[in-house]
XYZ file of C-alpha atoms in Angstrom:
673
model
C -75.735 45.926 17.527
C -75.236 48.230 20.618
C -72.034 48.979 21.880
C -71.336 47.966 25.130
C -69.726 50.818 27.384
C -66.589 49.121 29.077
C -63.660 50.845 30.839
C -60.590 49.510 29.729
C -58.096 49.314 32.629
C -54.676 48.317 31.840
C -52.312 46.880 33.916
C -48.292 46.134 33.784
C -46.529 43.516 36.465
C -42.865 43.223 36.080
C -42.789 44.298 32.559
C -43.660 40.904 32.134
C -48.003 41.633 32.182
C -50.057 43.958 30.149
C -53.744 42.588 29.399
C -57.018 45.288 29.200
C -59.288 44.046 31.925
C -62.860 44.329 30.851
C -65.182 45.882 33.831
C -68.356 46.642 33.547
C -71.170 47.321 37.353
C -72.681 44.308 36.830
C -75.980 43.151 38.964
C -79.173 40.779 38.896
C -81.595 39.550 40.644
C -82.172 36.655 42.794
C -85.459 34.714 43.825
C -85.864 32.457 47.059
C -89.203 30.769 46.707
C -90.890 28.835 51.065
C -90.879 25.698 48.753
C -92.927 24.001 50.860
C -96.944 24.627 52.470
C -95.715 25.839 56.652
C -98.942 25.953 59.481
C -98.564 28.432 61.724
C -100.995 27.168 64.688
C -101.746 28.377 67.957
C -102.381 32.095 69.764
C -98.999 32.689 68.589
C -97.468 31.299 65.873
C -93.967 32.153 64.338
C -91.759 30.871 61.665
C -88.200 31.715 60.706
C -87.585 31.838 56.760
C -83.911 32.010 55.497
C -82.572 34.230 52.296
C -78.452 33.499 51.478
C -76.581 36.665 50.364
C -73.354 36.848 48.701
C -70.141 38.390 49.828
C -69.875 40.529 46.579
C -73.305 41.659 46.247
C -74.773 45.239 47.471
C -78.103 44.989 47.509
C -80.343 47.648 45.740
C -84.437 46.358 45.852
C -85.854 43.337 47.532
C -88.506 42.404 47.349
C -91.409 39.474 49.620
C -94.704 38.676 48.250
C -96.305 36.258 50.950
C -99.512 34.332 49.841
C -101.277 32.784 52.871
C -104.646 32.378 54.526
C -106.008 31.974 58.066
C -108.632 30.421 59.461
C -111.794 31.219 58.566
C -113.608 31.544 62.163
C -110.789 34.703 62.654
C -112.061 37.766 64.540
C -110.704 40.809 63.010
C -109.068 43.673 63.849
C -108.287 41.312 67.060
C -105.805 39.122 64.574
C -102.727 39.937 63.053
C -99.239 39.150 61.113
C -96.591 40.861 62.277
C -93.146 40.572 60.108
C -89.543 40.996 61.214
C -85.910 41.523 59.325
C -82.986 40.223 61.378
C -84.330 40.175 64.362
C -86.209 43.929 63.555
C -90.145 44.436 62.564
C -90.838 45.846 59.919
C -94.555 45.453 59.117
C -97.571 44.047 60.954
C -101.142 43.933 59.155
C -104.906 42.855 60.450
C -105.507 38.727 59.174
C -109.176 38.274 58.145
C -111.004 35.476 57.207
C -111.078 36.223 53.904
C -109.195 33.192 50.599
C -105.637 33.441 50.033
C -104.188 36.625 51.122
C -101.053 38.167 48.941
C -99.025 40.804 50.333
C -96.154 42.444 48.538
C -93.990 45.215 50.374
C -90.634 45.794 50.012
C -87.990 44.910 52.618
C -85.660 47.029 54.545
C -82.337 47.497 51.885
C -80.517 48.740 55.203
C -81.064 46.185 57.184
C -80.402 43.045 55.365
C -76.186 41.505 55.399
C -73.744 39.699 53.840
C -74.333 35.766 54.618
C -77.592 34.269 55.534
C -80.650 36.854 56.470
C -84.264 35.811 58.535
C -87.718 36.453 58.228
C -90.090 36.130 61.115
C -93.309 36.227 60.502
C -95.264 35.582 63.556
C -99.335 35.648 63.377
C -101.674 36.609 66.344
C -104.647 34.485 66.056
C -107.830 35.533 67.920
C -111.353 33.332 67.722
C -113.307 34.811 70.841
C -113.217 37.022 72.785
C -112.227 34.339 75.478
C -107.685 34.260 75.312
C -108.640 30.736 76.521
C -110.519 28.906 74.578
C -108.640 30.685 71.661
C -105.044 29.061 72.932
C -105.686 25.353 72.617
C -108.470 25.557 69.761
C -107.128 23.611 67.484
C -109.338 25.983 64.920
C -106.612 28.461 65.614
C -104.292 28.945 62.528
C -102.294 31.262 59.937
C -101.137 28.467 56.108
C -98.257 30.993 54.406
C -98.927 28.581 50.937
C -94.995 27.247 49.759
C -95.170 29.834 46.396
C -94.884 32.768 48.626
C -91.526 34.250 47.450
C -88.491 37.065 48.318
C -86.979 39.139 44.645
C -83.412 40.527 45.877
C -82.285 43.192 43.203
C -78.272 43.912 43.804
C -75.272 44.821 42.234
C -72.240 44.273 42.508
C -68.365 45.935 42.174
C -66.738 46.077 38.997
C -64.371 43.888 39.644
C -64.083 41.488 41.519
C -60.616 39.984 43.255
C -59.261 36.781 43.808
C -60.059 36.397 47.774
C -64.222 35.891 46.232
C -63.193 32.786 45.047
C -65.145 29.797 44.395
C -67.701 32.996 43.823
C -68.857 33.501 41.130
C -68.943 29.881 39.251
C -70.341 28.897 42.920
C -72.885 30.678 43.969
C -75.004 29.638 47.186
C -78.245 30.338 45.033
C -77.512 29.021 41.890
C -77.563 26.280 39.811
C -75.450 27.703 36.824
C -73.482 25.744 35.316
C -69.311 26.393 34.900
C -67.345 25.155 32.364
C -63.724 24.109 33.199
C -62.185 24.808 29.374
C -58.520 22.796 28.533
C -57.338 22.961 25.350
C -58.501 20.066 22.134
C -55.180 18.790 22.442
C -54.578 18.681 26.062
C -52.129 18.220 28.434
C -51.735 15.143 30.645
C -51.263 18.124 33.109
C -54.151 20.351 32.050
C -56.422 16.845 32.248
C -55.077 16.559 36.268
C -56.030 20.190 37.007
C -59.518 20.197 35.260
C -60.397 17.426 38.025
C -58.796 18.185 40.270
C -60.316 21.833 40.335
C -64.073 19.516 39.771
C -63.224 18.215 42.875
C -62.057 21.361 44.809
C -65.760 23.159 43.401
C -67.821 19.756 44.007
C -67.196 20.749 47.583
C -68.950 23.667 47.508
C -72.067 21.805 45.256
C -73.274 19.227 46.843
C -72.932 16.855 44.308
C -75.663 18.885 41.975
C -73.932 18.162 38.871
C -73.393 21.743 38.203
C -69.580 21.821 36.308
C -68.778 20.287 33.227
C -65.251 19.756 31.353
C -64.893 20.795 28.370
C -61.975 20.903 25.683
C -62.427 23.889 23.148
C -60.283 26.345 20.479
C -61.927 29.249 20.836
C -64.583 31.409 23.232
C -67.032 30.911 21.810
C -70.760 29.764 23.879
C -68.535 29.936 26.500
C -69.688 31.668 30.074
C -68.593 31.282 33.192
C -65.444 29.154 33.441
C -62.461 27.670 34.505
C -59.924 27.817 31.689
C -56.634 25.465 32.392
C -53.998 25.794 29.785
C -50.171 26.797 28.521
C -49.229 30.836 27.168
C -49.634 29.279 24.132
C -53.251 28.072 24.698
C -54.185 31.773 26.440
C -53.859 33.929 23.165
C -54.886 32.038 20.941
C -58.389 32.263 23.298
C -57.182 35.767 23.384
C -55.527 37.161 20.490
C -55.172 40.688 21.992
C -54.057 39.714 24.922
C -49.747 40.807 25.219
C -47.770 38.960 27.599
C -44.509 37.014 28.131
C -44.807 35.236 31.067
C -41.487 32.646 29.753
C -41.733 30.498 33.364
C -44.399 32.031 35.510
C -47.314 31.856 36.096
C -50.803 33.743 36.111
C -54.041 33.394 37.734
C -56.838 36.168 36.415
C -60.684 36.385 36.493
C -61.555 38.364 34.261
C -65.318 39.583 33.938
C -67.419 41.082 31.615
C -71.037 41.308 32.676
C -72.511 38.856 34.163
C -70.249 36.320 32.905
C -67.201 35.776 34.402
C -64.020 33.429 33.284
C -61.237 32.362 35.549
C -57.221 32.093 33.355
C -55.909 29.800 34.892
C -52.535 30.088 32.710
C -49.081 28.121 33.393
C -46.216 25.696 30.981
C -45.492 22.721 33.730
C -46.704 21.067 36.147
C -45.662 22.574 39.027
C -46.536 25.601 38.137
C -50.113 24.530 37.709
C -50.260 22.798 41.199
C -49.330 25.675 42.739
C -52.101 27.985 40.773
C -54.574 25.224 42.309
C -52.722 25.194 46.114
C -53.323 29.043 45.545
C -56.960 28.714 44.894
C -57.724 25.926 47.084
C -56.392 27.742 50.076
C -58.472 29.896 51.812
C -55.698 31.296 53.819
C -53.512 32.231 51.052
C -56.587 33.391 48.544
C -58.076 35.860 51.298
C -54.135 37.337 50.752
C -55.420 38.461 47.844
C -57.180 41.769 47.046
C -56.849 41.753 42.956
C -58.482 40.480 39.729
C -55.142 38.862 39.054
C -52.070 37.927 40.228
C -48.598 36.698 39.157
C -47.365 33.032 39.937
C -43.222 33.205 40.671
C -40.958 30.745 39.407
C -39.302 29.653 42.958
C -42.935 30.065 44.908
C -43.801 27.043 47.428
C -46.044 25.994 48.896
C -46.182 23.488 51.742
C -49.416 21.269 52.190
C -48.171 19.433 55.190
C -50.353 21.052 57.653
C -50.522 18.040 60.227
C -54.583 17.761 61.152
C -56.432 15.592 64.472
C -59.621 13.776 63.428
C -61.786 16.225 65.069
C -64.580 14.510 67.946
C -66.581 17.448 68.759
C -68.261 19.917 66.795
C -70.130 23.005 67.903
C -72.880 24.552 66.222
C -71.004 27.632 65.935
C -68.209 25.822 64.224
C -70.745 24.295 62.306
C -71.955 27.988 61.555
C -75.270 28.527 63.330
C -76.247 30.669 65.681
C -77.760 30.116 68.786
C -81.193 28.917 68.263
C -85.022 30.677 69.566
C -87.797 28.646 69.755
C -90.980 29.652 70.363
C -93.969 27.649 70.626
C -96.564 25.381 72.015
C -96.755 22.267 71.234
C -94.020 20.059 69.374
C -90.061 22.866 68.085
C -87.746 21.749 66.128
C -84.781 23.216 64.841
C -82.639 21.000 61.688
C -78.747 21.476 61.798
C -76.810 19.269 59.551
C -73.224 17.432 59.913
C -70.973 16.784 57.557
C -68.549 14.116 58.023
C -66.437 11.167 56.195
C -67.906 8.558 54.651
C -66.256 5.519 55.852
C -67.365 6.787 59.177
C -68.612 4.346 62.125
C -69.791 6.016 65.194
C -68.399 4.434 68.507
C -69.837 4.155 72.453
C -70.210 6.519 73.532
C -71.368 9.845 71.530
C -74.133 12.130 71.864
C -75.190 15.550 71.656
C -74.970 17.867 74.421
C -77.704 20.144 74.109
C -76.560 23.736 76.565
C -80.297 24.986 76.893
C -82.482 27.747 78.557
C -86.917 27.721 78.505
C -89.995 28.656 79.452
C -90.829 27.681 83.440
C -94.693 28.158 82.600
C -94.550 24.611 81.364
C -96.200 21.103 82.533
C -92.757 19.102 83.420
C -94.695 15.795 83.613
C -95.137 16.477 79.545
C -92.434 18.383 77.875
C -89.750 16.976 76.700
C -86.774 16.688 74.418
C -86.510 14.932 71.551
C -83.203 14.223 69.531
C -83.726 12.188 65.554
C -80.923 11.450 62.928
C -82.134 11.037 59.284
C -85.657 11.356 60.184
C -84.980 8.472 63.110
C -85.445 8.943 66.499
C -82.840 7.987 69.077
C -83.258 9.907 71.918
C -86.050 11.969 74.416
C -85.300 13.637 77.841
C -88.139 15.688 80.398
C -87.090 18.872 80.702
C -86.907 19.931 84.996
C -87.961 23.455 85.982
C -85.291 23.628 88.812
C -83.157 23.587 85.647
C -84.699 26.030 83.723
C -82.815 29.086 83.640
C -79.535 26.328 82.905
C -79.621 22.915 81.922
C -77.312 20.532 80.379
C -78.624 17.903 78.362
C -77.201 15.349 77.057
C -78.878 12.571 74.310
C -77.227 9.261 73.253
C -76.463 8.711 69.277
C -76.430 4.607 69.136
C -72.874 3.091 67.028
C -75.132 1.395 64.495
C -76.319 5.044 63.261
C -74.712 6.103 60.250
C -73.261 9.262 59.707
C -71.814 11.187 56.674
C -72.247 14.051 54.371
C -75.217 16.098 54.714
C -76.439 13.850 57.692
C -79.884 16.448 59.217
C -79.943 16.274 63.286
C -83.455 17.256 64.410
C -83.866 18.755 68.036
C -87.547 18.646 69.151
C -89.215 20.145 71.591
C -92.291 19.567 72.876
C -93.858 22.415 74.974
C -96.240 21.941 76.721
C -98.776 23.757 79.493
C -101.388 22.940 82.193
C -104.429 21.616 80.416
C -106.079 25.177 82.886
C -103.196 27.236 81.196
C -103.592 29.432 78.334
C -101.437 31.743 76.482
C -103.300 35.071 76.386
C -100.013 37.232 76.476
C -96.922 36.590 73.751
C -94.952 37.212 76.772
C -96.854 33.775 78.253
C -95.795 31.828 75.783
C -93.313 28.862 75.763
C -90.426 29.295 74.346
C -86.500 27.324 74.646
C -82.636 28.703 73.716
C -80.223 26.958 72.460
C -77.290 27.450 72.797
C -74.262 27.306 69.998
C -71.818 25.996 72.558
C -73.268 22.656 72.718
C -72.078 20.692 70.322
C -71.522 16.735 69.103
C -69.062 14.479 71.002
C -68.508 12.328 67.791
C -65.401 9.495 68.549
C -65.195 7.084 65.458
C -64.143 4.473 63.717
C -63.493 3.989 59.845
C -64.354 0.976 58.140
C -62.166 -0.124 55.691
C -64.245 -1.857 52.735
C -64.380 -1.215 48.954
C -67.928 -0.415 48.191
C -70.413 1.935 47.452
C -71.734 2.421 50.696
C -69.212 4.243 52.234
C -68.438 5.905 48.082
C -65.910 8.052 48.044
C -63.641 5.679 50.409
C -60.875 4.457 49.620
C -60.035 7.889 46.946
C -60.925 10.131 49.833
C -59.982 9.152 53.186
C -60.577 11.432 56.469
C -61.610 13.964 54.861
C -58.108 13.727 52.621
C -57.456 13.203 48.744
C -55.301 10.429 48.476
C -53.101 9.440 45.621
C -55.047 8.245 42.521
C -54.497 6.925 39.771
C -57.504 7.284 36.911
C -56.844 5.398 33.713
C -57.829 5.914 30.380
C -58.291 5.875 26.645
C -55.532 7.936 25.094
C -58.022 9.765 23.227
C -61.346 10.597 25.120
C -64.578 12.470 23.455
C -66.493 14.981 25.046
C -68.543 13.093 26.825
C -66.076 11.081 28.713
C -64.394 14.262 30.017
C -68.018 14.955 31.533
C -68.276 12.381 33.260
C -64.884 11.970 34.620
C -65.604 15.807 35.855
C -68.743 14.281 36.953
C -67.135 11.832 39.211
C -64.735 14.158 40.494
C -66.965 15.919 41.428
C -69.081 14.161 43.158
C -65.582 12.803 45.314
C -65.004 16.380 45.855
C -68.410 16.562 48.060
C -65.892 14.863 50.935
C -63.031 16.494 49.670
C -60.975 18.937 52.584
C -57.319 18.805 51.806
C -56.168 17.570 48.445
C -52.790 16.128 49.712
C -52.800 13.079 47.129
C -51.704 13.576 43.390
C -54.623 12.960 40.456
C -52.053 10.992 37.887
C -53.715 9.780 34.536
C -52.528 7.072 32.945
C -53.000 5.335 29.607
C -53.853 1.510 29.188
C -49.744 1.349 28.824
C -48.422 2.002 31.766
C -46.530 -0.155 33.413
C -47.974 -2.590 36.483
C -45.529 -0.928 38.761
C -46.690 2.927 38.256
C -49.842 2.174 39.748
C -48.962 0.167 42.600
C -49.022 2.223 45.107
C -52.134 4.056 44.031
C -55.669 4.036 44.755
C -57.454 3.283 40.768
C -60.104 4.338 38.590
C -60.754 2.540 35.378
C -62.583 3.676 32.679
C -63.719 2.911 28.959
C -63.792 -0.660 26.455
C -61.508 -3.443 25.986
C -61.372 -2.443 22.171
C -59.862 1.623 23.604
C -57.848 0.542 26.969
C -56.454 -2.205 26.903
C -55.411 -2.295 31.095
C -59.773 -3.556 30.896
C -58.084 -6.646 29.440
C -56.234 -6.956 32.550
C -58.556 -6.791 35.083
C -62.010 -9.024 33.062
C -60.857 -12.136 34.552
C -62.402 -10.300 38.033
C -64.889 -9.141 36.799
C -68.680 -9.133 38.109
C -69.529 -9.653 34.874
C -67.272 -11.570 31.628
C -67.908 -10.204 28.296
C -68.372 -12.601 25.483
C -65.238 -13.433 23.216
C -65.217 -10.548 20.727
C -66.426 -8.070 23.615
C -69.358 -6.487 22.472
C -71.951 -8.010 25.140
C -70.992 -9.007 28.434
C -72.264 -12.436 29.409
C -74.844 -13.414 31.979
C -73.816 -15.207 35.919
C -75.836 -17.340 38.688
C -77.027 -14.030 39.654
C -77.642 -11.876 36.271
C -79.557 -13.337 33.569
C -78.836 -11.158 30.833
C -79.936 -11.458 27.212
C -76.793 -10.427 24.901
C -78.978 -7.229 22.993
C -79.724 -5.604 26.102
C -76.415 -6.388 27.737
C -74.368 -5.101 25.233
C -75.754 -1.876 26.015
C -74.813 -1.952 30.123
C -72.238 -0.489 32.311
C -70.472 -2.009 34.777
C -69.056 0.189 37.831
C -67.141 -2.331 40.117
C -65.713 -1.495 43.785
C -63.126 -3.493 45.200
C -59.629 -3.997 45.773
C -57.498 -3.119 43.113
C -56.107 -6.443 40.492
C -52.471 -4.634 41.253
C -51.989 -4.309 45.092
C -54.730 -5.263 47.276
C -54.008 -2.251 49.899
C -55.750 -0.798 47.402
C -58.479 -0.225 46.392
C -59.900 0.446 42.539
C -63.320 2.233 40.840
C -63.785 0.516 37.313
C -66.627 1.412 35.045
C -66.819 -0.360 31.979
C -68.440 -1.036 28.628
C -68.451 -3.393 26.207
C -69.757 -0.017 23.546
C -67.932 3.555 23.422
C -71.620 4.982 22.635
C -73.214 3.876 26.330
C -70.996 6.644 28.324
C -72.422 9.262 25.631
C -76.183 7.362 26.027
C -76.339 7.593 29.689
C -75.824 11.661 29.596
C -78.969 12.096 28.214
C -81.140 10.013 30.723
C -81.675 10.880 34.515
C -80.291 7.893 37.184
C -82.323 6.367 38.958
C -80.663 4.717 41.927
C -82.124 5.236 45.247
C -79.413 4.706 47.473
C -75.748 3.240 46.213
C -75.587 0.565 48.353
C -72.998 -2.509 47.202
C -70.311 -3.087 45.396
C -71.193 -4.033 42.088
C -73.168 -1.001 39.802
C -75.154 -1.690 36.673
C -77.116 0.791 34.503
C -78.635 0.377 31.282
C -78.468 2.994 29.176
C -81.643 4.363 30.076
C -80.516 5.195 32.932
C -81.721 2.635 35.421
C -79.609 1.071 37.623
C -79.474 -2.714 39.493
C -77.212 -3.247 42.741
C -75.459 -5.866 44.160
C -73.500 -6.940 46.725
C -71.867 -10.297 45.445
C -70.372 -12.879 47.918
C -66.855 -12.484 45.957
C -63.383 -13.249 48.810
C -62.256 -9.897 46.770
C -65.335 -7.822 48.187
C -65.815 -9.888 51.718
C -63.202 -7.879 53.450
C -64.556 -5.449 56.487
C -62.593 -3.829 58.477
C -63.143 -1.220 61.449
C -60.251 0.094 62.268
C -60.668 2.475 65.367
C -58.380 5.495 66.445
C -57.945 5.362 70.127
C -57.450 9.262 70.101
C -61.268 8.795 68.808
C -62.634 5.737 70.452
C -61.949 5.876 74.689
C -63.168 2.070 74.853
C -59.638 1.061 73.117
C -57.252 3.424 75.381
C -59.599 1.366 78.537
C -59.245 -1.975 77.104
C -55.232 -1.325 76.700
C -54.708 0.263 80.160
C -57.324 -2.987 82.118
C -54.835 -5.520 79.929
C -51.520 -3.796 81.626
C -53.145 -3.835 84.253
C -54.304 -7.131 84.504
C -49.915 -8.213 83.119
C -48.853 -6.199 85.727
C -50.575 -7.893 88.197
C -49.133 -10.702 87.090
C -45.816 -10.061 87.068
C -46.559 -8.860 90.381
C -48.096 -11.730 91.358
C -45.006 -14.520 89.730
C -42.549 -12.525 91.875
C -44.230 -12.873 95.048
C -44.738 -16.613 94.329
C -40.632 -17.246 93.490
C -39.630 -15.080 96.211
C -42.040 -17.044 99.154
C -40.665 -20.044 97.247
C -37.545 -19.103 97.749
C -38.421 -17.981 101.930
C -39.202 -21.934 102.678
C -36.872 -22.881 100.023
C -34.293 -21.313 102.906
C -36.313 -21.697 105.946
């Protein structure tokens, strides 16, 4: 076997730690596909294509492969295609009317930056000698094909520091699986730490199921992984390591070729908790400009930052620059906004657009329209008197559902007079949306235990709550993966980790779970706690607990129902002020079989989800007292009506008091008179 040349770096920290850091020059290649066919219409058609470059990358080579076809009526060489990168033009080519064309060329590496980059593709289409005819001719088009791609080659520093975390485990363009590795004989604290880490990484994965929790005794087949364990376990995995942490902890980022491993080593719960706080806090993590950190025993981090509910969101705060669009007819851009899952909008919600636009429009037919998740909500005409600086307010109705990943589309219809024509690029209609534009979103919360608002109640207003996870004493590999995927989805809505995750077995005293939201997992055989809740379940077990019994809403055969998983959201059977998610099945093997299937659930709604071994799910909203509670809580700050109502009530009561005083005075005056 060919030996890999490595650089050996010995770190000695206060005489406590001696670690070999194996580092080599890392590099790789990434490909970005256009993903959909794009049509550029009119004399001047344009499309902006964005791609993302990770912070540590040094791009060494880049290539654009653009597949396109122009209208068969093109006049060559007057028709052209021009490319620019991040606003700087770098290539132009003549268009012709042949069949599909392929353009392959290098992108200017020195113009590529960390973060989002923009390639603008502009087509100038000429069909005849008549500019006016070409501008309105529907045959003026160029199509870009979805298999077009950008390829980048890059290198990374020999050793990344902790301040880049969660990179390289989470990357914008990568769908690689990250393992969270714990000992086979893991402790309760180690599994809790793994679930917390899974939820944190889940906030970056967009529910893509990219995190797997695994219990391992060796590093065999461990590639990209976060390893959590005590000192004895880490020494078992790395026999060559020589260190003695004592009551301290260690966070260490190891890189070997293309693979990365983050080691979190601690012998007690407090140090594990501190390690998680360090890694999940951007401000603290950014202060660590080295690949390791020794956690002092006495280190205490405050996690009590008070944050008021935010109701104004500017485009800049959402990560968007000012948006420039150009072209006749429909121009649109999409913005994604994340709100808590339990959000319900209040009256007065709106989008305020600060904009400028060209003056050569037909203002009777030019307008802007707001869409949320594909539904048109409001429109407003453009005004020639405000073209140099307009503020447009578009109302958002209270019945619109907005939560994580809501897509907001702003569409401008830029129409010219019938007799007008775009004969020069500078005549092309345009619009600018300034990044000071903002959403005003006063809102309340739906206090309901259902999948409609999941992961509420486990996450509320972006804050993780205290969660008790009641599981069998022994979890197999499939159980760990399923629990990890559940917490990965919980993490998609989590911004602050104030609550604790507590692993509990089925013999836990009832009083210890009264003040927690509960997740109950397993079968009646391996988790005795299920015996306490089965009477309140949507489906009852058979007498021998080998299958589910049918009821008025669900008709079941015994041989089919023994292979079902019943997931149910409802108030906790221990304390109805808290919520509970139960995931129960008659047989352990059902959990294993469901992992191998693609679960088919179009819209997760209702209180009950029944899944079979093929991954097919059915949703129910039973009419039961414990499921029917739906309370909307409005915040005084977020809902102007509350303050107004209280003010009106105060005025009313004050008026009654003043009237009473007046009447008493008047009657007394008459009496004595």
